[in-house]
Amino acid sequence: MKKFYSSVFILFILYSFSNIEVYGQKKVKQMVVFRTTNTHTLWDGVAVPIYAFASSPFVNSILPGVTIYATEGDTVEINAKNLSQGVPHTIHLHGLDVDTRNDGDPMTSFALNHQEDTTYTFVAAHAGTYLYHCHFMDVVHLQMGMYGLVVVKPKDVMTPFKGGPVFQKEYSWLMSELDKNWHDSLPKLPEHTSGIALPPYKPSYFLINGKSKQMLADPTIAIAANVGDKVYLRTANIGYYYNKIIFPKNIIPTVIDSDGRPLKKPYTNDTIEIVSGERYGILFSSDMVLKDNILIQYYDMNNHQLKGEEKVQVLFDENTNSIEEKNVYPIRISPNPVQNYCNIEYSDQSQWGKIMVYNTQGQLIKIFKLEQIATHHQLDFSEFRDGLYCVKFIDNEHSTQVNIVVRH
C-alpha cells in the first residue's frame, strides 16, 4: 500500500511539473561584433564613418544593428566580440530585466577591449520592444551608430502580447538623428581627464531605421495594408531629440503598450510623443481606402524647437496582398505564417527569375534562384529566425512583393 501511495505521489509531482511553463525552454543565439571601420550611406549619397554592430566577423556593420528577435520565455544569448582597434565597447540591454553582470554598464559591469569577447544572457520574460546599444562613452558611440532593436514576441501568433489584440501587419520604426560633423571628426576623450569635450549637436539627417527621404519608401517602413486590417507599429527613439508622430485625420491610433508592458488603459490620440529611450506599441486601421502620410517630427529637448521632419506613406487599399489583381502572374503563398517551408503557387507558369527575401531593416537575407519554369515552388525557411520578412519576386519585366511571417 505504501508503495502504491508513493507511486501516486510521484506521478502527481511529474504531472504538476509537466503543466508548468518553464522560462528559457528555448535558446536564441545572436552574434554581435563591434566594428569602427564601416560607413553608412545617407539619402543624398553621402557616406559617413560609423561605429556599428555586425552580425558576424565576416560581414560589414550596419546602422542600426540587426534586430534581435525572441519569443516570450526564451533564453537569449548574445555572443559579443570587439574587433575595434583600441576602442572598448559594451552592450546595454535597455529596458530588459537583467542582472548587473549582463547590464553592460562599464562602471558596474565591464567593457570589452580589442579582441575580447563575452556572452550576455537574459530571459525574455515579457513580450515587448526593447533596445540594445553600446554603453561605453555612450553619448558618442550611440550617435556613431551602435544601437539596435530587441523584439520579444508572445507565443500567440500576430498579437503584441499575450491576450492582446490580433493584427494583420507589423512594422518597426527606430528613430534617431545623425550629425555628420561628429562622424567626420569623432569627439575623443582628452588625455588625463575624466570628461569629454563634445561639440554642439546639430544633426542634419533625421532617420527611421537608418533611412530618410526617398529611402522611407522601403517596404519594411512604408505602411501598406488592406482596408480594415489592424496594423501594429513598434516605435522606439534612440536619438537625442524627441519625436512627434502625427497620423492623418482618417486614422485614429491607439497606444496599447509602453516600454515592454501592456497599458492597463490604452489611449487614442492623433499625435504620439516619444522621448529618447522610450518605446510605444501603436495599433491602428482604416475602414476606407486611404493614401496619405504619417509625419515624424524631431524636436530639440532643450528649447522644444522643431529641427527636422520626415514623411512615411501609409496606404490602406482593397486587397493589397492580393497579387492576383495587380500582376500578370497571380501568386498564392501558404501557409502564412510559415513554420519551415513555404509553398509558392502560380495560376500560370512562373517567369520569375529569382526571389529575394529582406528583413524588417531592409537587409537582403537570402536569394532563391528559380532554376526552372513551374506552377509552384517550395521555399525553405527553416533556418530563418522568427519575424516579419518581405519577399520580392523579380523577372526581366516585372517585380512584386508580399510580407510573410516566420514562426517556428
mmCIF file of C-alpha atoms in Angstrom:
data_model
loop_
_atom_site.group_PDB
_atom_site.id
_atom_site.type_symbol
_atom_site.label_atom_id
_atom_site.label_comp_id
_atom_site.label_asym_id
_atom_site.label_seq_id
_atom_site.Cartn_x
_atom_site.Cartn_y
_atom_site.Cartn_z
ATOM 1 C CA MET A 1 0.000 0.000 0.000
ATOM 2 C CA LYS A 2 2.852 2.403 0.870
ATOM 3 C CA LYS A 3 4.459 1.672 -2.493
ATOM 4 C CA PHE A 4 1.121 2.423 -4.182
ATOM 5 C CA TYR A 5 0.765 5.823 -2.488
ATOM 6 C CA SER A 6 4.412 6.613 -3.214
ATOM 7 C CA SER A 7 3.879 5.865 -6.883
ATOM 8 C CA VAL A 8 0.745 8.001 -6.982
ATOM 9 C CA PHE A 9 2.604 10.878 -5.291
ATOM 10 C CA ILE A 10 5.477 10.678 -7.800
ATOM 11 C CA LEU A 11 3.024 10.629 -10.717
ATOM 12 C CA PHE A 12 1.223 13.650 -9.261
ATOM 13 C CA ILE A 13 4.500 15.570 -8.955
ATOM 14 C CA LEU A 14 5.502 14.676 -12.511
ATOM 15 C CA TYR A 15 2.082 15.709 -13.816
ATOM 16 C CA SER A 16 2.262 19.010 -11.933
ATOM 17 C CA PHE A 17 5.687 19.877 -13.314
ATOM 18 C CA SER A 18 4.631 18.867 -16.814
ATOM 19 C CA ASN A 19 1.986 21.600 -16.704
ATOM 20 C CA ILE A 20 4.334 24.343 -15.510
ATOM 21 C CA GLU A 21 5.511 26.690 -18.239
ATOM 22 C CA VAL A 22 9.272 26.825 -17.808
ATOM 23 C CA TYR A 23 11.009 30.016 -18.888
ATOM 24 C CA GLY A 24 14.120 29.720 -21.008
ATOM 25 C CA GLN A 25 12.987 26.478 -22.631
ATOM 26 C CA LYS A 26 14.371 27.637 -25.993
ATOM 27 C CA LYS A 27 17.719 29.306 -26.639
ATOM 28 C CA VAL A 28 18.122 32.152 -29.087
ATOM 29 C CA LYS A 29 21.714 32.907 -30.077
ATOM 30 C CA GLN A 30 22.839 36.103 -31.776
ATOM 31 C CA MET A 31 26.368 37.249 -32.553
ATOM 32 C CA VAL A 32 27.145 40.963 -32.266
ATOM 33 C CA VAL A 33 30.532 42.170 -33.487
ATOM 34 C CA PHE A 34 31.784 45.682 -32.654
ATOM 35 C CA ARG A 35 33.374 47.459 -35.619
ATOM 36 C CA THR A 36 34.604 51.036 -36.162
ATOM 37 C CA THR A 37 35.666 50.938 -39.808
ATOM 38 C CA ASN A 38 32.497 50.914 -41.900
ATOM 39 C CA THR A 39 30.446 53.702 -43.493
ATOM 40 C CA HIS A 40 26.725 54.408 -43.769
ATOM 41 C CA THR A 41 25.220 55.889 -46.939
ATOM 42 C CA LEU A 42 22.530 58.527 -46.459
ATOM 43 C CA TRP A 43 19.638 59.565 -48.710
ATOM 44 C CA ASP A 44 21.755 62.096 -50.652
ATOM 45 C CA GLY A 45 24.562 59.623 -51.379
ATOM 46 C CA VAL A 46 26.851 60.954 -48.641
ATOM 47 C CA ALA A 47 28.741 58.166 -46.855
ATOM 48 C CA VAL A 48 29.714 58.845 -43.252
ATOM 49 C CA PRO A 49 32.058 56.823 -40.989
ATOM 50 C CA ILE A 50 30.208 54.837 -38.327
ATOM 51 C CA TYR A 51 30.819 52.757 -35.253
ATOM 52 C CA ALA A 52 28.266 49.986 -35.533
ATOM 53 C CA PHE A 53 27.321 46.350 -34.967
ATOM 54 C CA ALA A 54 27.808 43.448 -37.377
ATOM 55 C CA SER A 55 26.110 40.063 -37.142
ATOM 56 C CA SER A 56 29.361 38.126 -37.756
ATOM 57 C CA PRO A 57 33.111 38.796 -38.197
ATOM 58 C CA PHE A 58 32.702 38.231 -41.944
ATOM 59 C CA VAL A 59 30.127 40.930 -42.768
ATOM 60 C CA ASN A 60 30.073 44.704 -42.564
ATOM 61 C CA SER A 61 28.471 46.529 -39.673
ATOM 62 C CA ILE A 62 25.141 48.244 -40.306
ATOM 63 C CA LEU A 63 23.157 51.139 -38.862
ATOM 64 C CA PRO A 64 21.053 50.274 -36.975
ATOM 65 C CA GLY A 65 22.286 46.850 -35.884
ATOM 66 C CA VAL A 66 20.343 43.714 -36.737
ATOM 67 C CA THR A 67 17.077 43.323 -34.808
ATOM 68 C CA ILE A 68 17.347 40.574 -32.186
ATOM 69 C CA TYR A 69 14.142 38.505 -32.124
ATOM 70 C CA ALA A 70 12.985 36.185 -29.343
ATOM 71 C CA THR A 71 9.767 34.591 -28.152
ATOM 72 C CA GLU A 72 8.470 35.172 -24.637
ATOM 73 C CA GLY A 73 10.164 32.682 -22.318
ATOM 74 C CA ASP A 74 13.277 32.179 -24.461
ATOM 75 C CA THR A 75 16.785 32.393 -23.089
ATOM 76 C CA VAL A 76 18.729 34.832 -25.261
ATOM 77 C CA GLU A 77 22.497 34.581 -25.607
ATOM 78 C CA ILE A 78 24.331 37.448 -27.318
ATOM 79 C CA ASN A 79 27.879 36.497 -28.213
ATOM 80 C CA ALA A 80 29.695 39.849 -28.337
ATOM 81 C CA LYS A 81 33.179 40.286 -29.805
ATOM 82 C CA ASN A 82 35.189 43.504 -30.084
ATOM 83 C CA LEU A 83 37.067 43.923 -33.370
ATOM 84 C CA SER A 84 37.568 47.677 -32.858
ATOM 85 C CA GLN A 85 41.216 48.683 -32.657
ATOM 86 C CA GLY A 86 41.830 50.350 -29.290
ATOM 87 C CA VAL A 87 38.194 51.257 -28.543
ATOM 88 C CA PRO A 88 36.327 49.495 -25.685
ATOM 89 C CA HIS A 89 32.618 48.646 -26.082
ATOM 90 C CA THR A 90 29.723 47.048 -24.214
ATOM 91 C CA ILE A 91 26.126 46.016 -24.865
ATOM 92 C CA HIS A 92 23.492 47.603 -22.661
ATOM 93 C CA LEU A 93 20.101 45.835 -22.837
ATOM 94 C CA HIS A 94 17.826 48.844 -22.495
ATOM 95 C CA GLY A 95 14.513 48.101 -20.779
ATOM 96 C CA LEU A 96 15.160 44.397 -20.243
ATOM 97 C CA ASP A 97 15.265 42.806 -16.806
ATOM 98 C CA VAL A 98 18.892 41.708 -16.474
ATOM 99 C CA ASP A 99 21.361 41.332 -13.628
ATOM 100 C CA THR A 100 24.332 43.648 -13.075
ATOM 101 C CA ARG A 101 26.782 41.413 -14.931
ATOM 102 C CA ASN A 102 24.639 41.495 -18.103
ATOM 103 C CA ASP A 103 23.635 45.153 -17.871
ATOM 104 C CA GLY A 104 26.534 46.430 -19.973
ATOM 105 C CA ASP A 105 27.316 49.488 -17.860
ATOM 106 C CA PRO A 106 31.144 49.569 -17.669
ATOM 107 C CA MET A 107 31.005 51.314 -14.270
ATOM 108 C CA THR A 108 29.225 48.358 -12.618
ATOM 109 C CA SER A 109 29.948 45.574 -15.087
ATOM 110 C CA PHE A 110 32.842 45.528 -17.578
ATOM 111 C CA ALA A 111 33.875 46.652 -21.066
ATOM 112 C CA LEU A 112 35.399 44.622 -23.875
ATOM 113 C CA ASN A 113 38.737 45.674 -25.300
ATOM 114 C CA HIS A 114 40.036 44.779 -28.759
ATOM 115 C CA GLN A 115 39.842 41.019 -29.471
ATOM 116 C CA GLU A 116 37.952 40.339 -26.240
ATOM 117 C CA ASP A 117 34.582 38.615 -26.241
ATOM 118 C CA THR A 118 31.814 37.658 -23.836
ATOM 119 C CA THR A 119 28.265 36.346 -23.757
ATOM 120 C CA TYR A 120 25.381 38.450 -22.489
ATOM 121 C CA THR A 121 22.451 36.335 -21.323
ATOM 122 C CA PHE A 122 18.880 37.158 -20.346
ATOM 123 C CA VAL A 123 15.461 35.525 -20.216
ATOM 124 C CA ALA A 124 12.903 37.202 -22.455
ATOM 125 C CA ALA A 125 10.266 37.264 -19.740
ATOM 126 C CA HIS A 126 7.942 39.905 -21.219
ATOM 127 C CA ALA A 127 6.830 40.412 -24.814
ATOM 128 C CA GLY A 128 7.645 43.920 -25.974
ATOM 129 C CA THR A 129 10.003 46.263 -27.792
ATOM 130 C CA TYR A 130 13.440 46.964 -26.310
ATOM 131 C CA LEU A 131 16.797 48.465 -27.300
ATOM 132 C CA TYR A 132 20.436 47.454 -27.184
ATOM 133 C CA HIS A 133 23.350 49.845 -27.507
ATOM 134 C CA CYS A 134 26.955 50.430 -26.503
ATOM 135 C CA HIS A 135 27.277 51.965 -23.032
ATOM 136 C CA PHE A 136 30.983 52.926 -23.198
ATOM 137 C CA MET A 137 31.257 56.662 -23.962
ATOM 138 C CA ASP A 138 27.636 56.088 -24.866
ATOM 139 C CA VAL A 139 26.834 59.665 -25.926
ATOM 140 C CA VAL A 140 29.426 59.350 -28.706
ATOM 141 C CA HIS A 141 29.195 55.649 -29.519
ATOM 142 C CA LEU A 142 25.419 55.725 -29.717
ATOM 143 C CA GLN A 143 25.488 58.718 -32.094
ATOM 144 C CA MET A 144 28.079 56.860 -34.165
ATOM 145 C CA GLY A 145 25.587 54.038 -34.758
ATOM 146 C CA MET A 146 25.976 51.393 -32.054
ATOM 147 C CA TYR A 147 22.310 50.619 -31.425
ATOM 148 C CA GLY A 148 19.510 48.285 -32.471
ATOM 149 C CA LEU A 149 16.148 46.799 -31.516
ATOM 150 C CA VAL A 150 15.292 43.763 -29.402
ATOM 151 C CA VAL A 151 11.813 42.408 -30.174
ATOM 152 C CA VAL A 152 10.264 39.840 -27.854
ATOM 153 C CA LYS A 153 7.101 38.290 -29.261
ATOM 154 C CA PRO A 154 4.400 36.371 -27.401
ATOM 155 C CA LYS A 155 3.632 32.751 -28.110
ATOM 156 C CA ASP A 156 0.316 33.884 -29.556
ATOM 157 C CA VAL A 157 0.672 34.426 -33.290
ATOM 158 C CA MET A 158 0.178 38.011 -34.538
ATOM 159 C CA THR A 159 -0.559 39.643 -31.189
ATOM 160 C CA PRO A 160 1.701 42.226 -29.476
ATOM 161 C CA PHE A 161 1.481 40.476 -26.092
ATOM 162 C CA LYS A 162 -0.302 37.513 -24.556
ATOM 163 C CA GLY A 163 -4.043 38.053 -24.821
ATOM 164 C CA GLY A 164 -3.535 41.234 -26.830
ATOM 165 C CA PRO A 165 -5.432 42.286 -29.952
ATOM 166 C CA VAL A 166 -4.822 40.389 -33.191
ATOM 167 C CA PHE A 167 -3.206 42.353 -36.023
ATOM 168 C CA GLN A 168 -2.554 41.595 -39.677
ATOM 169 C CA LYS A 169 0.504 43.778 -40.382
ATOM 170 C CA GLU A 170 3.502 44.643 -38.214
ATOM 171 C CA TYR A 171 6.186 47.308 -38.633
ATOM 172 C CA SER A 172 9.085 48.569 -36.513
ATOM 173 C CA TRP A 173 10.371 52.156 -36.561
ATOM 174 C CA LEU A 174 13.563 53.119 -34.742
ATOM 175 C CA MET A 175 14.010 56.895 -34.782
ATOM 176 C CA SER A 176 17.368 58.666 -34.469
ATOM 177 C CA GLU A 177 19.373 61.602 -35.832
ATOM 178 C CA LEU A 178 22.814 61.958 -37.352
ATOM 179 C CA ASP A 179 25.253 64.853 -37.028
ATOM 180 C CA LYS A 180 27.720 64.497 -39.894
ATOM 181 C CA ASN A 181 30.326 66.660 -38.120
ATOM 182 C CA TRP A 182 30.520 64.198 -35.236
ATOM 183 C CA HIS A 183 31.117 61.350 -37.686
ATOM 184 C CA ASP A 184 33.721 63.195 -39.748
ATOM 185 C CA SER A 185 35.621 64.365 -36.655
ATOM 186 C CA LEU A 186 34.909 61.937 -33.837
ATOM 187 C CA PRO A 187 34.835 63.544 -30.360
ATOM 188 C CA LYS A 188 37.587 61.896 -28.333
ATOM 189 C CA LEU A 189 38.397 61.602 -24.664
ATOM 190 C CA PRO A 190 41.249 64.018 -23.814
ATOM 191 C CA GLU A 191 44.251 62.563 -22.010
ATOM 192 C CA HIS A 192 44.459 62.868 -18.203
ATOM 193 C CA THR A 193 40.821 63.825 -17.798
ATOM 194 C CA SER A 194 37.589 62.050 -16.982
ATOM 195 C CA GLY A 195 35.488 64.331 -19.178
ATOM 196 C CA ILE A 196 34.993 64.741 -22.906
ATOM 197 C CA ALA A 197 34.626 67.964 -24.879
ATOM 198 C CA LEU A 198 31.510 67.498 -27.004
ATOM 199 C CA PRO A 199 30.949 69.819 -29.950
ATOM 200 C CA PRO A 200 27.485 71.354 -30.488
ATOM 201 C CA TYR A 201 24.954 68.744 -31.588
ATOM 202 C CA LYS A 202 23.491 69.870 -34.916
ATOM 203 C CA PRO A 203 22.084 66.871 -36.790
ATOM 204 C CA SER A 204 21.136 67.388 -40.416
ATOM 205 C CA TYR A 205 19.812 63.866 -41.063
ATOM 206 C CA PHE A 206 16.697 62.520 -39.376
ATOM 207 C CA LEU A 207 16.430 58.756 -39.539
ATOM 208 C CA ILE A 208 13.946 55.911 -39.302
ATOM 209 C CA ASN A 209 15.729 52.551 -39.299
ATOM 210 C CA GLY A 210 18.805 54.387 -40.581
ATOM 211 C CA LYS A 211 16.932 55.833 -43.589
ATOM 212 C CA SER A 212 15.330 59.138 -44.589
ATOM 213 C CA LYS A 213 13.641 60.988 -47.508
ATOM 214 C CA GLN A 214 13.050 58.745 -50.549
ATOM 215 C CA MET A 215 14.604 55.777 -48.712
ATOM 216 C CA LEU A 216 11.492 55.667 -46.486
ATOM 217 C CA ALA A 217 9.600 54.033 -49.357
ATOM 218 C CA ASP A 218 11.307 50.855 -48.162
ATOM 219 C CA PRO A 219 8.538 48.231 -47.751
ATOM 220 C CA THR A 220 9.698 47.489 -44.214
ATOM 221 C CA ILE A 221 8.970 51.135 -43.284
ATOM 222 C CA ALA A 222 6.147 52.381 -45.540
ATOM 223 C CA ILE A 223 2.765 51.110 -44.323
ATOM 224 C CA ALA A 224 0.649 49.059 -46.762
ATOM 225 C CA ALA A 225 -2.438 47.160 -45.608
ATOM 226 C CA ASN A 226 -5.935 46.135 -46.601
ATOM 227 C CA VAL A 227 -8.889 48.262 -45.631
ATOM 228 C CA GLY A 228 -9.979 47.020 -42.216
ATOM 229 C CA ASP A 229 -6.611 45.437 -41.384
ATOM 230 C CA LYS A 230 -5.178 46.086 -37.933
ATOM 231 C CA VAL A 231 -1.626 47.436 -38.176
ATOM 232 C CA TYR A 232 0.719 47.155 -35.200
ATOM 233 C CA LEU A 233 3.548 49.699 -35.239
ATOM 234 C CA ARG A 234 6.512 49.299 -32.876
ATOM 235 C CA THR A 235 8.105 52.702 -32.294
ATOM 236 C CA ALA A 236 11.326 53.477 -30.446
ATOM 237 C CA ASN A 237 13.511 56.567 -30.045
ATOM 238 C CA ILE A 238 17.274 56.142 -29.691
ATOM 239 C CA GLY A 239 18.148 59.717 -30.695
ATOM 240 C CA TYR A 240 18.799 62.830 -28.609
ATOM 241 C CA TYR A 241 15.728 64.702 -29.841
ATOM 242 C CA TYR A 242 12.142 63.799 -29.021
ATOM 243 C CA ASN A 243 9.677 62.766 -31.711
ATOM 244 C CA LYS A 244 6.094 63.608 -32.530
ATOM 245 C CA ILE A 245 4.409 61.025 -34.746
ATOM 246 C CA ILE A 246 1.392 62.691 -36.343
ATOM 247 C CA PHE A 247 -1.187 60.463 -38.050
ATOM 248 C CA PRO A 248 -3.527 61.620 -40.855
ATOM 249 C CA LYS A 249 -7.033 62.631 -39.791
ATOM 250 C CA ASN A 250 -8.756 59.463 -41.043
ATOM 251 C CA ILE A 251 -6.609 57.251 -38.788
ATOM 252 C CA ILE A 252 -7.025 57.260 -35.021
ATOM 253 C CA PRO A 253 -4.086 55.377 -33.457
ATOM 254 C CA THR A 254 -4.322 53.651 -30.081
ATOM 255 C CA VAL A 255 -1.278 53.269 -27.840
ATOM 256 C CA ILE A 256 -1.605 49.787 -26.316
ATOM 257 C CA ASP A 257 1.812 49.168 -24.732
ATOM 258 C CA SER A 258 4.739 51.167 -23.424
ATOM 259 C CA ASP A 259 8.336 50.184 -22.686
ATOM 260 C CA GLY A 260 7.662 46.467 -22.915
ATOM 261 C CA ARG A 261 4.438 46.307 -20.863
ATOM 262 C CA PRO A 262 0.755 46.400 -21.891
ATOM 263 C CA LEU A 263 -1.079 49.534 -20.807
ATOM 264 C CA LYS A 264 -3.958 48.989 -18.390
ATOM 265 C CA LYS A 265 -5.720 51.903 -20.037
ATOM 266 C CA PRO A 266 -4.843 52.216 -23.755
ATOM 267 C CA TYR A 267 -5.408 55.707 -25.150
ATOM 268 C CA THR A 268 -6.044 57.235 -28.564
ATOM 269 C CA ASN A 269 -4.527 60.373 -29.992
ATOM 270 C CA ASP A 270 -3.574 61.542 -33.470
ATOM 271 C CA THR A 271 -0.154 62.652 -32.144
ATOM 272 C CA ILE A 272 2.191 60.381 -30.180
ATOM 273 C CA GLU A 273 5.246 61.861 -28.446
ATOM 274 C CA ILE A 274 8.316 59.680 -27.824
ATOM 275 C CA VAL A 275 11.360 60.885 -25.902
ATOM 276 C CA SER A 276 14.817 59.334 -26.030
ATOM 277 C CA GLY A 277 14.842 55.715 -24.856
ATOM 278 C CA GLU A 278 11.048 55.261 -24.921
ATOM 279 C CA ARG A 279 9.127 52.629 -26.886
ATOM 280 C CA TYR A 280 5.434 52.545 -27.723
ATOM 281 C CA GLY A 281 3.244 49.982 -29.459
ATOM 282 C CA ILE A 282 0.572 51.619 -31.605
ATOM 283 C CA LEU A 283 -2.459 49.905 -33.165
ATOM 284 C CA PHE A 284 -4.440 51.487 -35.980
ATOM 285 C CA SER A 285 -6.578 50.708 -39.021
ATOM 286 C CA SER A 286 -8.735 52.391 -41.651
ATOM 287 C CA ASP A 287 -12.266 51.474 -42.729
ATOM 288 C CA MET A 288 -11.824 53.302 -46.026
ATOM 289 C CA VAL A 289 -9.358 53.409 -48.919
ATOM 290 C CA LEU A 290 -6.634 55.818 -47.887
ATOM 291 C CA LYS A 291 -3.318 57.055 -49.251
ATOM 292 C CA ASP A 292 -1.635 59.638 -47.060
ATOM 293 C CA ASN A 293 1.492 60.275 -44.986
ATOM 294 C CA ILE A 294 2.441 59.862 -41.352
ATOM 295 C CA LEU A 295 4.540 62.832 -40.262
ATOM 296 C CA ILE A 296 7.501 62.295 -37.921
ATOM 297 C CA GLN A 297 8.896 65.436 -36.324
ATOM 298 C CA TYR A 298 12.184 65.820 -34.430
ATOM 299 C CA TYR A 299 12.312 68.396 -31.603
ATOM 300 C CA ASP A 300 15.242 69.715 -29.576
ATOM 301 C CA MET A 301 14.581 68.685 -25.960
ATOM 302 C CA ASN A 302 16.254 71.823 -24.566
ATOM 303 C CA ASN A 303 14.316 74.522 -26.376
ATOM 304 C CA HIS A 304 11.482 72.461 -27.951
ATOM 305 C CA GLN A 305 12.272 73.820 -31.395
ATOM 306 C CA LEU A 306 11.367 71.761 -34.445
ATOM 307 C CA LYS A 307 14.642 70.664 -36.080
ATOM 308 C CA GLY A 308 13.528 68.271 -38.793
ATOM 309 C CA GLU A 309 10.732 66.096 -40.104
ATOM 310 C CA GLU A 310 10.180 63.087 -42.309
ATOM 311 C CA LYS A 311 7.115 61.592 -44.002
ATOM 312 C CA VAL A 312 6.222 57.927 -44.350
ATOM 313 C CA GLN A 313 3.491 56.833 -46.728
ATOM 314 C CA VAL A 314 0.538 54.926 -45.300
ATOM 315 C CA LEU A 315 -1.711 53.060 -47.736
ATOM 316 C CA PHE A 316 -4.942 51.240 -46.999
ATOM 317 C CA ASP A 317 -6.296 49.674 -50.139
ATOM 318 C CA GLU A 318 -8.591 46.881 -51.264
ATOM 319 C CA ASN A 319 -6.658 43.601 -51.167
ATOM 320 C CA THR A 320 -3.085 44.925 -51.006
ATOM 321 C CA ASN A 321 -1.962 41.320 -50.525
ATOM 322 C CA SER A 322 -3.990 40.036 -53.440
ATOM 323 C CA ILE A 323 -1.315 39.899 -56.105
ATOM 324 C CA GLU A 324 -3.858 38.300 -58.456
ATOM 325 C CA GLU A 325 -5.475 41.697 -59.140
ATOM 326 C CA LYS A 326 -2.231 43.589 -59.583
ATOM 327 C CA ASN A 327 0.148 41.338 -61.534
ATOM 328 C CA VAL A 328 0.430 39.383 -64.730
ATOM 329 C CA TYR A 329 1.376 36.276 -62.753
ATOM 330 C CA PRO A 330 -1.014 35.669 -59.794
ATOM 331 C CA ILE A 331 0.692 34.287 -56.699
ATOM 332 C CA ARG A 332 -0.571 32.393 -53.659
ATOM 333 C CA ILE A 333 1.603 31.867 -50.594
ATOM 334 C CA SER A 334 0.762 29.240 -47.989
ATOM 335 C CA PRO A 335 0.987 28.771 -45.146
ATOM 336 C CA ASN A 336 1.486 32.289 -43.849
ATOM 337 C CA PRO A 337 2.754 32.425 -41.073
ATOM 338 C CA VAL A 338 5.429 29.998 -42.267
ATOM 339 C CA GLN A 339 6.831 27.354 -39.941
ATOM 340 C CA ASN A 340 9.589 25.763 -42.013
ATOM 341 C CA TYR A 341 8.514 25.582 -45.662
ATOM 342 C CA CYS A 342 6.507 27.990 -47.748
ATOM 343 C CA ASN A 343 4.582 26.939 -50.866
ATOM 344 C CA ILE A 344 4.510 29.438 -53.740
ATOM 345 C CA GLU A 345 1.738 28.717 -56.268
ATOM 346 C CA TYR A 346 1.025 30.449 -59.574
ATOM 347 C CA SER A 347 -2.051 30.337 -61.805
ATOM 348 C CA ASP A 348 0.308 30.354 -64.792
ATOM 349 C CA GLN A 349 3.816 29.066 -65.278
ATOM 350 C CA SER A 350 6.234 31.197 -63.288
ATOM 351 C CA GLN A 351 8.516 33.534 -65.195
ATOM 352 C CA TRP A 352 10.211 34.805 -62.055
ATOM 353 C CA GLY A 353 13.993 34.515 -62.247
ATOM 354 C CA LYS A 354 14.664 34.919 -58.554
ATOM 355 C CA ILE A 355 13.001 35.520 -55.201
ATOM 356 C CA MET A 356 14.704 37.900 -52.772
ATOM 357 C CA VAL A 357 13.969 37.932 -49.029
ATOM 358 C CA TYR A 358 14.526 41.043 -46.871
ATOM 359 C CA ASN A 359 14.253 41.501 -43.120
ATOM 360 C CA THR A 360 12.497 44.387 -41.374
ATOM 361 C CA GLN A 361 15.666 46.508 -41.574
ATOM 362 C CA GLY A 362 15.670 46.272 -45.378
ATOM 363 C CA GLN A 363 18.674 43.948 -45.398
ATOM 364 C CA LEU A 364 18.844 41.237 -48.051
ATOM 365 C CA ILE A 365 18.796 37.885 -46.230
ATOM 366 C CA LYS A 366 18.598 35.315 -48.992
ATOM 367 C CA ILE A 367 18.137 34.928 -52.748
ATOM 368 C CA PHE A 368 16.244 31.933 -54.112
ATOM 369 C CA LYS A 369 17.199 31.363 -57.760
ATOM 370 C CA LEU A 370 14.493 29.543 -59.719
ATOM 371 C CA GLU A 371 16.131 27.005 -61.984
ATOM 372 C CA GLN A 372 13.034 26.017 -63.929
ATOM 373 C CA ILE A 373 9.659 27.336 -65.035
ATOM 374 C CA ALA A 374 6.874 25.810 -62.939
ATOM 375 C CA THR A 375 3.425 26.485 -61.488
ATOM 376 C CA HIS A 376 4.695 26.142 -57.935
ATOM 377 C CA HIS A 377 7.857 26.206 -55.842
ATOM 378 C CA GLN A 378 8.654 25.335 -52.263
ATOM 379 C CA LEU A 379 10.982 27.647 -50.300
ATOM 380 C CA ASP A 380 12.905 26.551 -47.229
ATOM 381 C CA PHE A 381 12.613 28.997 -44.309
ATOM 382 C CA SER A 382 13.728 26.520 -41.636
ATOM 383 C CA GLU A 383 16.962 28.449 -40.931
ATOM 384 C CA PHE A 384 15.234 31.846 -40.694
ATOM 385 C CA ARG A 385 14.645 33.486 -37.334
ATOM 386 C CA ASP A 386 11.086 34.176 -36.219
ATOM 387 C CA GLY A 387 9.872 37.508 -37.539
ATOM 388 C CA LEU A 388 8.468 39.522 -40.421
ATOM 389 C CA TYR A 389 10.046 39.319 -43.898
ATOM 390 C CA CYS A 390 9.443 40.960 -47.252
ATOM 391 C CA VAL A 391 9.528 38.504 -50.189
ATOM 392 C CA LYS A 392 10.213 40.136 -53.561
ATOM 393 C CA PHE A 393 9.611 38.328 -56.867
ATOM 394 C CA ILE A 394 11.681 39.569 -59.838
ATOM 395 C CA ASP A 395 11.864 38.817 -63.558
ATOM 396 C CA ASN A 396 13.133 40.823 -66.525
ATOM 397 C CA GLU A 397 9.981 42.931 -66.803
ATOM 398 C CA HIS A 398 8.045 42.689 -63.554
ATOM 399 C CA SER A 399 8.513 42.680 -59.815
ATOM 400 C CA THR A 400 6.172 42.365 -56.885
ATOM 401 C CA GLN A 401 6.435 41.743 -53.186
ATOM 402 C CA VAL A 402 4.483 40.404 -50.245
ATOM 403 C CA ASN A 403 5.123 40.201 -46.490
ATOM 404 C CA ILE A 404 5.325 36.882 -44.686
ATOM 405 C CA VAL A 405 5.747 35.910 -41.044
ATOM 406 C CA VAL A 406 8.064 33.094 -39.947
ATOM 407 C CA ARG A 407 7.006 31.258 -36.748
ATOM 408 C CA HIS A 408 8.857 28.038 -35.863
#
